[in-house]
Amino acid sequence: MEFSVTKSDLVNELNTTQGVVERKTTIPILSNLLVEASGSRLTITATDLELSVRTSCDAKVKKEGAGTIPAKKLLDLVRLLPEGEIKFKLLDNHWVEIVSDRKKYKMVGMAKENFPAIPAVPHTLVQIPAAVLESLIARTKFAISLEESRYTLNGGLMILKPDTLAMVATDGHRLALAETDQKLAGLNSEVRVLIPKKAMDEVEKLAATADADAQMDFARDESNLFFQVGHRLLISRILTGQFPNYEAVLPKDNNRTVVLERGELADAVRRVSQLADQRSRAVKFSVSNEGVEISASSPEYGEAKETLEK
């Protein structure tokens, strides 16, 4: 394998892989990237066995082939190199030679045969606007449980219907539901999938780096979920188990609603919470015809109260 690539292109794609790569693992190959040079493209793959990412960029390929390179060390080095072309050459002992101008480095690699295979991408189920999915994840992922024993709560429930798209997350104490009217062409029935939190974080990043009007291809098989935007593909294991019946806890026929300016509400909560009990961090909301009263108190610090008009 022998190829050259520009620093800017390489850094962009290496950044895409860093959230997936395992830095502390008992399987050394998972700390490496699989680098494949073919045609006029360089393809880079990372996996932790639960989550995989594959991305690519333009390259000048002198000799096709594949090898593995330590992910973090490669990015750390490439970031420090000057702008311009970087040459890579796979050596006989799985080492990789890296040349930039008059600078030469050799990095210890591993046999590409040891790198885990990633699943084949099935037929696209539906296309989702990347910006819409990014927004739904951003508005719900804070409610995901961090307790590993509550396995089915360690992710979000994505609900796809022909006319709507929703994301739900809960840790058993709080629940976040974000839903939007969204025509999903080609979808004839409801689809529900549980997405692990790490995968949600990476899907959000993938969408954030895409064009404003980009579409994300979504597909699934029996075990995996597939999200693709342009030349970047993310594959995640499906989170198994039964997500709680969240609809049962949502009030039916509720007419007690109030609309507040988001910025004012956030600022008020930040100020009032300064005097909240440090253990419970509790802030009380009292709704009346006049508006919403936000209050907190603690024996150590005192009391705080603000009222926001409707």
mmCIF file of C-alpha atoms in Angstrom:
data_model
loop_
_atom_site.group_PDB
_atom_site.id
_atom_site.type_symbol
_atom_site.label_atom_id
_atom_site.label_comp_id
_atom_site.label_asym_id
_atom_site.label_seq_id
_atom_site.Cartn_x
_atom_site.Cartn_y
_atom_site.Cartn_z
ATOM 1 C CA MET A 1 0.000 0.000 0.000
ATOM 2 C CA GLU A 2 1.319 3.408 -0.972
ATOM 3 C CA PHE A 3 -0.611 6.678 -1.291
ATOM 4 C CA SER A 4 -0.566 10.402 -0.614
ATOM 5 C CA VAL A 5 -3.274 12.635 0.811
ATOM 6 C CA THR A 6 -3.590 16.284 1.840
ATOM 7 C CA LYS A 7 -3.353 17.082 5.533
ATOM 8 C CA SER A 8 -6.694 18.934 5.638
ATOM 9 C CA ASP A 9 -8.618 16.041 4.055
ATOM 10 C CA LEU A 10 -6.979 13.483 6.321
ATOM 11 C CA VAL A 11 -7.553 15.442 9.541
ATOM 12 C CA ASN A 12 -11.246 15.895 8.714
ATOM 13 C CA GLU A 13 -11.762 12.150 8.322
ATOM 14 C CA LEU A 14 -9.590 11.166 11.286
ATOM 15 C CA ASN A 15 -11.656 13.467 13.505
ATOM 16 C CA THR A 16 -14.758 11.547 12.426
ATOM 17 C CA THR A 17 -13.318 8.291 13.799
ATOM 18 C CA GLN A 18 -12.050 9.434 17.197
ATOM 19 C CA GLY A 19 -15.337 9.073 19.076
ATOM 20 C CA VAL A 20 -15.552 5.401 18.114
ATOM 21 C CA VAL A 21 -11.972 4.252 18.695
ATOM 22 C CA GLU A 22 -11.338 2.426 21.982
ATOM 23 C CA ARG A 23 -8.385 3.976 23.808
ATOM 24 C CA LYS A 24 -8.452 1.532 26.732
ATOM 25 C CA THR A 25 -9.156 -1.970 25.500
ATOM 26 C CA THR A 26 -7.968 -5.521 26.033
ATOM 27 C CA ILE A 27 -8.132 -5.999 22.245
ATOM 28 C CA PRO A 28 -5.219 -3.937 20.825
ATOM 29 C CA ILE A 29 -6.488 -3.918 17.225
ATOM 30 C CA LEU A 30 -9.499 -1.828 18.342
ATOM 31 C CA SER A 31 -7.128 1.062 19.076
ATOM 32 C CA ASN A 32 -6.128 1.015 15.414
ATOM 33 C CA LEU A 33 -7.718 2.289 12.230
ATOM 34 C CA LEU A 34 -8.090 0.149 9.136
ATOM 35 C CA VAL A 35 -6.716 2.205 6.246
ATOM 36 C CA GLU A 36 -7.490 1.064 2.688
ATOM 37 C CA ALA A 37 -6.199 2.673 -0.511
ATOM 38 C CA SER A 38 -8.049 1.825 -3.715
ATOM 39 C CA GLY A 39 -8.711 3.650 -6.978
ATOM 40 C CA SER A 40 -8.543 7.323 -6.104
ATOM 41 C CA ARG A 41 -9.939 7.023 -2.562
ATOM 42 C CA LEU A 42 -8.626 6.437 0.924
ATOM 43 C CA THR A 43 -11.097 4.613 3.192
ATOM 44 C CA ILE A 44 -10.709 4.702 6.986
ATOM 45 C CA THR A 45 -12.601 2.400 9.370
ATOM 46 C CA ALA A 46 -12.812 2.349 13.177
ATOM 47 C CA THR A 47 -14.775 0.036 15.469
ATOM 48 C CA ASP A 48 -15.243 -0.892 19.123
ATOM 49 C CA LEU A 49 -17.321 -3.974 18.132
ATOM 50 C CA GLU A 50 -20.532 -2.206 19.198
ATOM 51 C CA LEU A 51 -20.124 0.909 17.070
ATOM 52 C CA SER A 52 -18.289 1.319 13.762
ATOM 53 C CA VAL A 53 -17.573 4.246 11.472
ATOM 54 C CA ARG A 54 -16.300 4.234 7.908
ATOM 55 C CA THR A 55 -15.278 7.354 6.033
ATOM 56 C CA SER A 56 -13.187 8.245 2.991
ATOM 57 C CA CYS A 57 -11.447 11.047 1.124
ATOM 58 C CA ASP A 58 -9.604 11.686 -2.134
ATOM 59 C CA ALA A 59 -6.082 10.303 -2.387
ATOM 60 C CA LYS A 60 -3.357 9.689 -4.948
ATOM 61 C CA VAL A 61 -2.948 5.921 -4.826
ATOM 62 C CA LYS A 62 0.394 4.619 -6.100
ATOM 63 C CA LYS A 63 -0.141 1.056 -4.860
ATOM 64 C CA GLU A 64 -3.459 -0.330 -3.648
ATOM 65 C CA GLY A 65 -3.597 -2.162 -0.335
ATOM 66 C CA ALA A 66 -4.603 -1.967 3.322
ATOM 67 C CA GLY A 67 -3.031 -1.747 6.763
ATOM 68 C CA THR A 68 -3.776 -0.621 10.310
ATOM 69 C CA ILE A 69 -2.385 2.409 12.148
ATOM 70 C CA PRO A 70 -2.805 3.501 15.815
ATOM 71 C CA ALA A 71 -5.726 5.936 15.693
ATOM 72 C CA LYS A 72 -4.874 8.501 18.345
ATOM 73 C CA LYS A 73 -1.142 8.659 17.595
ATOM 74 C CA LEU A 74 -1.847 9.121 13.899
ATOM 75 C CA LEU A 75 -4.176 12.064 14.483
ATOM 76 C CA ASP A 76 -1.831 13.620 17.057
ATOM 77 C CA LEU A 77 1.043 13.446 14.574
ATOM 78 C CA VAL A 78 -0.855 14.602 11.488
ATOM 79 C CA ARG A 79 -2.232 17.643 13.339
ATOM 80 C CA LEU A 80 1.344 18.800 13.982
ATOM 81 C CA LEU A 81 2.487 18.407 10.385
ATOM 82 C CA PRO A 82 2.543 21.411 8.023
ATOM 83 C CA GLU A 83 -0.202 21.874 5.457
ATOM 84 C CA GLY A 84 0.334 19.991 2.240
ATOM 85 C CA GLU A 85 0.717 16.458 0.973
ATOM 86 C CA ILE A 86 1.477 13.528 3.291
ATOM 87 C CA LYS A 87 2.797 10.241 1.901
ATOM 88 C CA PHE A 88 2.092 6.821 3.421
ATOM 89 C CA LYS A 89 3.777 3.506 2.655
ATOM 90 C CA LEU A 90 3.066 0.113 4.233
ATOM 91 C CA LEU A 91 6.279 -1.739 5.129
ATOM 92 C CA ASP A 92 6.844 -5.502 5.342
ATOM 93 C CA ASN A 93 6.550 -5.732 9.133
ATOM 94 C CA HIS A 94 3.129 -3.951 9.265
ATOM 95 C CA TRP A 95 4.847 -0.685 10.123
ATOM 96 C CA VAL A 96 3.714 2.385 8.194
ATOM 97 C CA GLU A 97 6.122 5.001 6.887
ATOM 98 C CA ILE A 98 4.820 8.580 6.901
ATOM 99 C CA VAL A 99 6.614 11.319 4.963
ATOM 100 C CA SER A 100 5.843 15.046 4.937
ATOM 101 C CA ASP A 101 8.314 17.232 3.059
ATOM 102 C CA ARG A 102 11.691 16.332 4.638
ATOM 103 C CA LYS A 103 10.129 14.783 7.736
ATOM 104 C CA LYS A 104 9.903 10.995 8.055
ATOM 105 C CA TYR A 105 8.166 8.851 10.669
ATOM 106 C CA LYS A 106 7.462 5.147 11.126
ATOM 107 C CA MET A 107 4.488 3.922 13.144
ATOM 108 C CA VAL A 108 3.912 0.399 14.438
ATOM 109 C CA GLY A 109 0.862 -1.173 12.832
ATOM 110 C CA MET A 110 -0.838 -4.553 13.077
ATOM 111 C CA ALA A 111 -1.929 -7.137 10.540
ATOM 112 C CA LYS A 112 -5.058 -5.998 8.703
ATOM 113 C CA GLU A 113 -6.422 -9.549 8.961
ATOM 114 C CA ASN A 114 -6.926 -9.001 12.703
ATOM 115 C CA PHE A 115 -9.246 -6.034 12.152
ATOM 116 C CA PRO A 116 -12.924 -6.983 12.698
ATOM 117 C CA ALA A 117 -15.178 -7.063 9.644
ATOM 118 C CA ILE A 118 -18.078 -4.618 9.702
ATOM 119 C CA PRO A 119 -21.595 -5.593 8.558
ATOM 120 C CA ALA A 120 -22.726 -5.055 4.988
ATOM 121 C CA VAL A 121 -25.128 -2.142 4.534
ATOM 122 C CA PRO A 122 -28.683 -3.294 3.726
ATOM 123 C CA HIS A 123 -31.178 -1.474 1.506
ATOM 124 C CA THR A 124 -32.022 2.034 2.748
ATOM 125 C CA LEU A 125 -35.257 2.035 4.735
ATOM 126 C CA VAL A 126 -35.848 5.779 4.719
ATOM 127 C CA GLN A 127 -34.090 9.130 4.314
ATOM 128 C CA ILE A 128 -34.157 11.521 7.275
ATOM 129 C CA PRO A 129 -33.100 15.198 7.148
ATOM 130 C CA ALA A 130 -29.808 15.209 9.057
ATOM 131 C CA ALA A 131 -30.569 18.529 10.772
ATOM 132 C CA VAL A 132 -33.912 17.206 12.060
ATOM 133 C CA LEU A 133 -32.353 14.084 13.570
ATOM 134 C CA GLU A 134 -29.548 16.138 15.108
ATOM 135 C CA SER A 135 -32.117 18.401 16.791
ATOM 136 C CA LEU A 136 -34.167 15.495 18.182
ATOM 137 C CA ILE A 137 -31.072 13.879 19.689
ATOM 138 C CA ALA A 138 -29.824 17.149 21.192
ATOM 139 C CA ARG A 139 -33.196 17.739 22.891
ATOM 140 C CA THR A 140 -33.493 14.288 24.476
ATOM 141 C CA LYS A 141 -30.126 12.672 25.191
ATOM 142 C CA PHE A 142 -29.691 14.496 28.519
ATOM 143 C CA ALA A 143 -32.400 12.236 29.995
ATOM 144 C CA ILE A 144 -30.596 8.968 29.159
ATOM 145 C CA SER A 145 -29.674 6.851 32.180
ATOM 146 C CA LEU A 146 -25.967 6.472 32.940
ATOM 147 C CA GLU A 147 -26.532 3.423 35.161
ATOM 148 C CA GLU A 148 -25.215 0.397 33.275
ATOM 149 C CA SER A 149 -27.560 -1.891 35.204
ATOM 150 C CA ARG A 150 -30.537 -0.165 33.529
ATOM 151 C CA TYR A 151 -29.503 -1.431 30.119
ATOM 152 C CA THR A 152 -32.607 -0.516 28.124
ATOM 153 C CA LEU A 153 -32.434 3.067 29.420
ATOM 154 C CA ASN A 154 -28.833 3.532 28.217
ATOM 155 C CA GLY A 155 -30.073 4.942 24.926
ATOM 156 C CA GLY A 156 -32.965 6.616 23.154
ATOM 157 C CA LEU A 157 -36.049 5.259 21.427
ATOM 158 C CA MET A 158 -36.416 6.511 17.857
ATOM 159 C CA ILE A 159 -39.951 6.258 16.477
ATOM 160 C CA LEU A 160 -40.461 6.610 12.737
ATOM 161 C CA LYS A 161 -43.945 6.975 11.269
ATOM 162 C CA PRO A 162 -44.976 7.958 7.726
ATOM 163 C CA ASP A 163 -45.738 11.530 8.882
ATOM 164 C CA THR A 164 -43.758 12.012 12.107
ATOM 165 C CA LEU A 165 -40.363 11.389 13.657
ATOM 166 C CA ALA A 166 -39.791 11.257 17.416
ATOM 167 C CA MET A 167 -37.039 10.548 19.951
ATOM 168 C CA VAL A 168 -37.658 9.521 23.572
ATOM 169 C CA ALA A 169 -35.219 9.100 26.471
ATOM 170 C CA THR A 170 -35.683 8.506 30.196
ATOM 171 C CA ASP A 171 -33.659 7.541 33.253
ATOM 172 C CA GLY A 172 -36.711 6.558 35.291
ATOM 173 C CA HIS A 173 -36.911 9.956 37.021
ATOM 174 C CA ARG A 174 -37.269 12.299 34.064
ATOM 175 C CA LEU A 175 -38.472 11.829 30.511
ATOM 176 C CA ALA A 176 -37.673 13.774 27.357
ATOM 177 C CA LEU A 177 -39.834 13.500 24.234
ATOM 178 C CA ALA A 178 -39.125 15.433 21.049
ATOM 179 C CA GLU A 179 -41.404 14.983 18.052
ATOM 180 C CA THR A 180 -41.684 16.698 14.697
ATOM 181 C CA ASP A 181 -43.974 16.499 11.689
ATOM 182 C CA GLN A 182 -41.793 14.955 9.028
ATOM 183 C CA LYS A 183 -42.852 13.164 5.861
ATOM 184 C CA LEU A 184 -40.771 10.000 5.545
ATOM 185 C CA ALA A 185 -41.168 8.865 1.955
ATOM 186 C CA GLY A 186 -41.363 5.114 1.443
ATOM 187 C CA LEU A 187 -42.242 4.342 5.063
ATOM 188 C CA ASN A 188 -45.605 2.572 5.292
ATOM 189 C CA SER A 189 -45.678 1.514 8.945
ATOM 190 C CA GLU A 190 -44.262 2.484 12.330
ATOM 191 C CA VAL A 191 -40.647 1.561 13.093
ATOM 192 C CA ARG A 192 -39.186 1.671 16.619
ATOM 193 C CA VAL A 193 -35.485 1.213 17.368
ATOM 194 C CA LEU A 194 -33.377 1.626 20.507
ATOM 195 C CA ILE A 195 -30.155 3.544 19.852
ATOM 196 C CA PRO A 196 -27.269 3.368 22.396
ATOM 197 C CA LYS A 197 -26.139 6.724 23.808
ATOM 198 C CA LYS A 198 -22.661 6.505 22.291
ATOM 199 C CA ALA A 199 -24.247 5.936 18.883
ATOM 200 C CA MET A 200 -26.594 8.903 19.411
ATOM 201 C CA ASP A 201 -23.590 11.111 20.209
ATOM 202 C CA GLU A 202 -21.844 10.024 17.013
ATOM 203 C CA VAL A 203 -24.974 10.380 14.847
ATOM 204 C CA GLU A 204 -25.367 13.906 16.222
ATOM 205 C CA LYS A 205 -21.748 14.726 15.290
ATOM 206 C CA LEU A 206 -22.205 13.164 11.856
ATOM 207 C CA ALA A 207 -25.281 15.291 11.223
ATOM 208 C CA ALA A 208 -23.621 18.439 12.574
ATOM 209 C CA THR A 209 -20.794 18.196 10.030
ATOM 210 C CA ALA A 210 -23.161 17.608 7.097
ATOM 211 C CA ASP A 211 -24.617 20.276 4.820
ATOM 212 C CA ALA A 212 -27.695 22.092 6.155
ATOM 213 C CA ASP A 213 -30.018 20.309 3.717
ATOM 214 C CA ALA A 214 -28.269 16.913 3.813
ATOM 215 C CA GLN A 215 -30.311 13.718 3.959
ATOM 216 C CA MET A 216 -29.245 10.823 6.195
ATOM 217 C CA ASP A 217 -29.875 7.321 4.852
ATOM 218 C CA PHE A 218 -31.228 5.048 7.586
ATOM 219 C CA ALA A 219 -31.284 1.259 7.368
ATOM 220 C CA ARG A 220 -31.395 -1.694 9.738
ATOM 221 C CA ASP A 221 -30.927 -5.435 9.876
ATOM 222 C CA GLU A 222 -31.625 -7.865 12.715
ATOM 223 C CA SER A 223 -28.746 -6.631 14.871
ATOM 224 C CA ASN A 224 -27.546 -3.273 13.571
ATOM 225 C CA LEU A 225 -28.582 0.255 12.665
ATOM 226 C CA PHE A 226 -26.985 2.092 9.742
ATOM 227 C CA PHE A 227 -26.731 5.885 9.367
ATOM 228 C CA GLN A 228 -25.048 7.321 6.277
ATOM 229 C CA VAL A 229 -24.447 10.909 5.187
ATOM 230 C CA GLY A 230 -22.493 11.251 1.962
ATOM 231 C CA HIS A 231 -19.244 9.286 2.275
ATOM 232 C CA ARG A 232 -19.563 8.773 6.042
ATOM 233 C CA LEU A 233 -21.231 5.667 7.476
ATOM 234 C CA LEU A 234 -22.017 4.872 11.115
ATOM 235 C CA ILE A 235 -23.068 1.370 12.191
ATOM 236 C CA SER A 236 -24.441 0.665 15.673
ATOM 237 C CA ARG A 237 -25.614 -2.436 17.452
ATOM 238 C CA ILE A 238 -29.307 -2.220 18.299
ATOM 239 C CA LEU A 239 -29.909 -1.782 22.019
ATOM 240 C CA THR A 240 -31.978 -4.800 23.066
ATOM 241 C CA GLY A 241 -34.727 -4.987 25.666
ATOM 242 C CA GLN A 242 -38.125 -3.444 26.311
ATOM 243 C CA PHE A 243 -38.203 0.343 26.531
ATOM 244 C CA PRO A 244 -40.696 1.588 29.170
ATOM 245 C CA ASN A 245 -44.248 2.388 28.062
ATOM 246 C CA TYR A 246 -43.646 6.128 28.203
ATOM 247 C CA GLU A 247 -47.073 6.939 26.749
ATOM 248 C CA ALA A 248 -48.692 5.583 29.925
ATOM 249 C CA VAL A 249 -47.130 8.311 32.080
ATOM 250 C CA LEU A 250 -48.004 11.187 29.753
ATOM 251 C CA PRO A 251 -51.174 12.998 30.901
ATOM 252 C CA LYS A 252 -54.201 12.522 28.653
ATOM 253 C CA ASP A 253 -56.440 15.463 27.656
ATOM 254 C CA ASN A 254 -54.251 17.885 29.572
ATOM 255 C CA ASN A 255 -55.241 21.546 29.107
ATOM 256 C CA ARG A 256 -52.868 22.947 31.713
ATOM 257 C CA THR A 257 -50.111 24.300 29.536
ATOM 258 C CA VAL A 258 -48.037 27.440 29.707
ATOM 259 C CA VAL A 259 -45.698 28.951 27.117
ATOM 260 C CA LEU A 260 -42.592 30.833 28.252
ATOM 261 C CA GLU A 261 -39.662 32.441 26.475
ATOM 262 C CA ARG A 262 -36.923 29.816 26.578
ATOM 263 C CA GLY A 263 -34.013 32.160 27.268
ATOM 264 C CA GLU A 264 -35.814 33.885 30.154
ATOM 265 C CA LEU A 265 -36.740 30.530 31.695
ATOM 266 C CA ALA A 266 -33.186 29.187 31.447
ATOM 267 C CA ASP A 267 -31.716 32.352 32.979
ATOM 268 C CA ALA A 268 -34.220 32.318 35.845
ATOM 269 C CA VAL A 269 -33.508 28.673 36.672
ATOM 270 C CA ARG A 270 -29.752 29.335 36.679
ATOM 271 C CA ARG A 271 -30.151 32.246 39.097
ATOM 272 C CA VAL A 272 -32.612 30.556 41.450
ATOM 273 C CA SER A 273 -30.635 27.301 41.562
ATOM 274 C CA GLN A 274 -27.689 29.162 43.106
ATOM 275 C CA LEU A 275 -29.553 29.006 46.438
ATOM 276 C CA ALA A 276 -30.918 25.468 45.993
ATOM 277 C CA ASP A 277 -30.049 22.635 48.364
ATOM 278 C CA GLN A 278 -26.703 21.247 47.217
ATOM 279 C CA ARG A 279 -27.773 17.628 47.630
ATOM 280 C CA SER A 280 -31.171 17.644 45.937
ATOM 281 C CA ARG A 281 -30.568 20.648 43.630
ATOM 282 C CA ALA A 282 -34.366 20.969 43.664
ATOM 283 C CA VAL A 283 -36.071 23.956 42.036
ATOM 284 C CA LYS A 284 -39.839 24.353 42.492
ATOM 285 C CA PHE A 285 -42.231 25.492 39.752
ATOM 286 C CA SER A 286 -45.650 26.876 40.751
ATOM 287 C CA VAL A 287 -48.053 27.651 37.899
ATOM 288 C CA SER A 288 -50.901 30.159 38.325
ATOM 289 C CA ASN A 289 -52.994 32.503 36.185
ATOM 290 C CA GLU A 290 -50.335 35.170 36.656
ATOM 291 C CA GLY A 291 -47.449 33.060 35.407
ATOM 292 C CA VAL A 292 -44.838 30.649 36.723
ATOM 293 C CA GLU A 293 -43.118 31.107 40.066
ATOM 294 C CA ILE A 294 -39.659 29.534 40.299
ATOM 295 C CA SER A 295 -38.226 29.089 43.783
ATOM 296 C CA ALA A 296 -35.550 27.273 45.761
ATOM 297 C CA SER A 297 -34.258 27.298 49.319
ATOM 298 C CA SER A 298 -31.627 25.762 51.551
ATOM 299 C CA PRO A 299 -30.672 26.179 55.233
ATOM 300 C CA GLU A 300 -27.076 26.923 54.213
ATOM 301 C CA TYR A 301 -27.658 29.602 51.562
ATOM 302 C CA GLY A 302 -31.142 31.119 51.909
ATOM 303 C CA GLU A 303 -34.097 31.506 49.538
ATOM 304 C CA ALA A 304 -34.691 32.584 45.941
ATOM 305 C CA LYS A 305 -37.905 33.344 44.075
ATOM 306 C CA GLU A 306 -38.675 34.672 40.596
ATOM 307 C CA THR A 307 -41.943 34.984 38.673
ATOM 308 C CA LEU A 308 -42.169 34.767 34.897
ATOM 309 C CA GLU A 309 -45.276 36.185 33.270
ATOM 310 C CA LYS A 310 -47.126 34.057 30.736
#
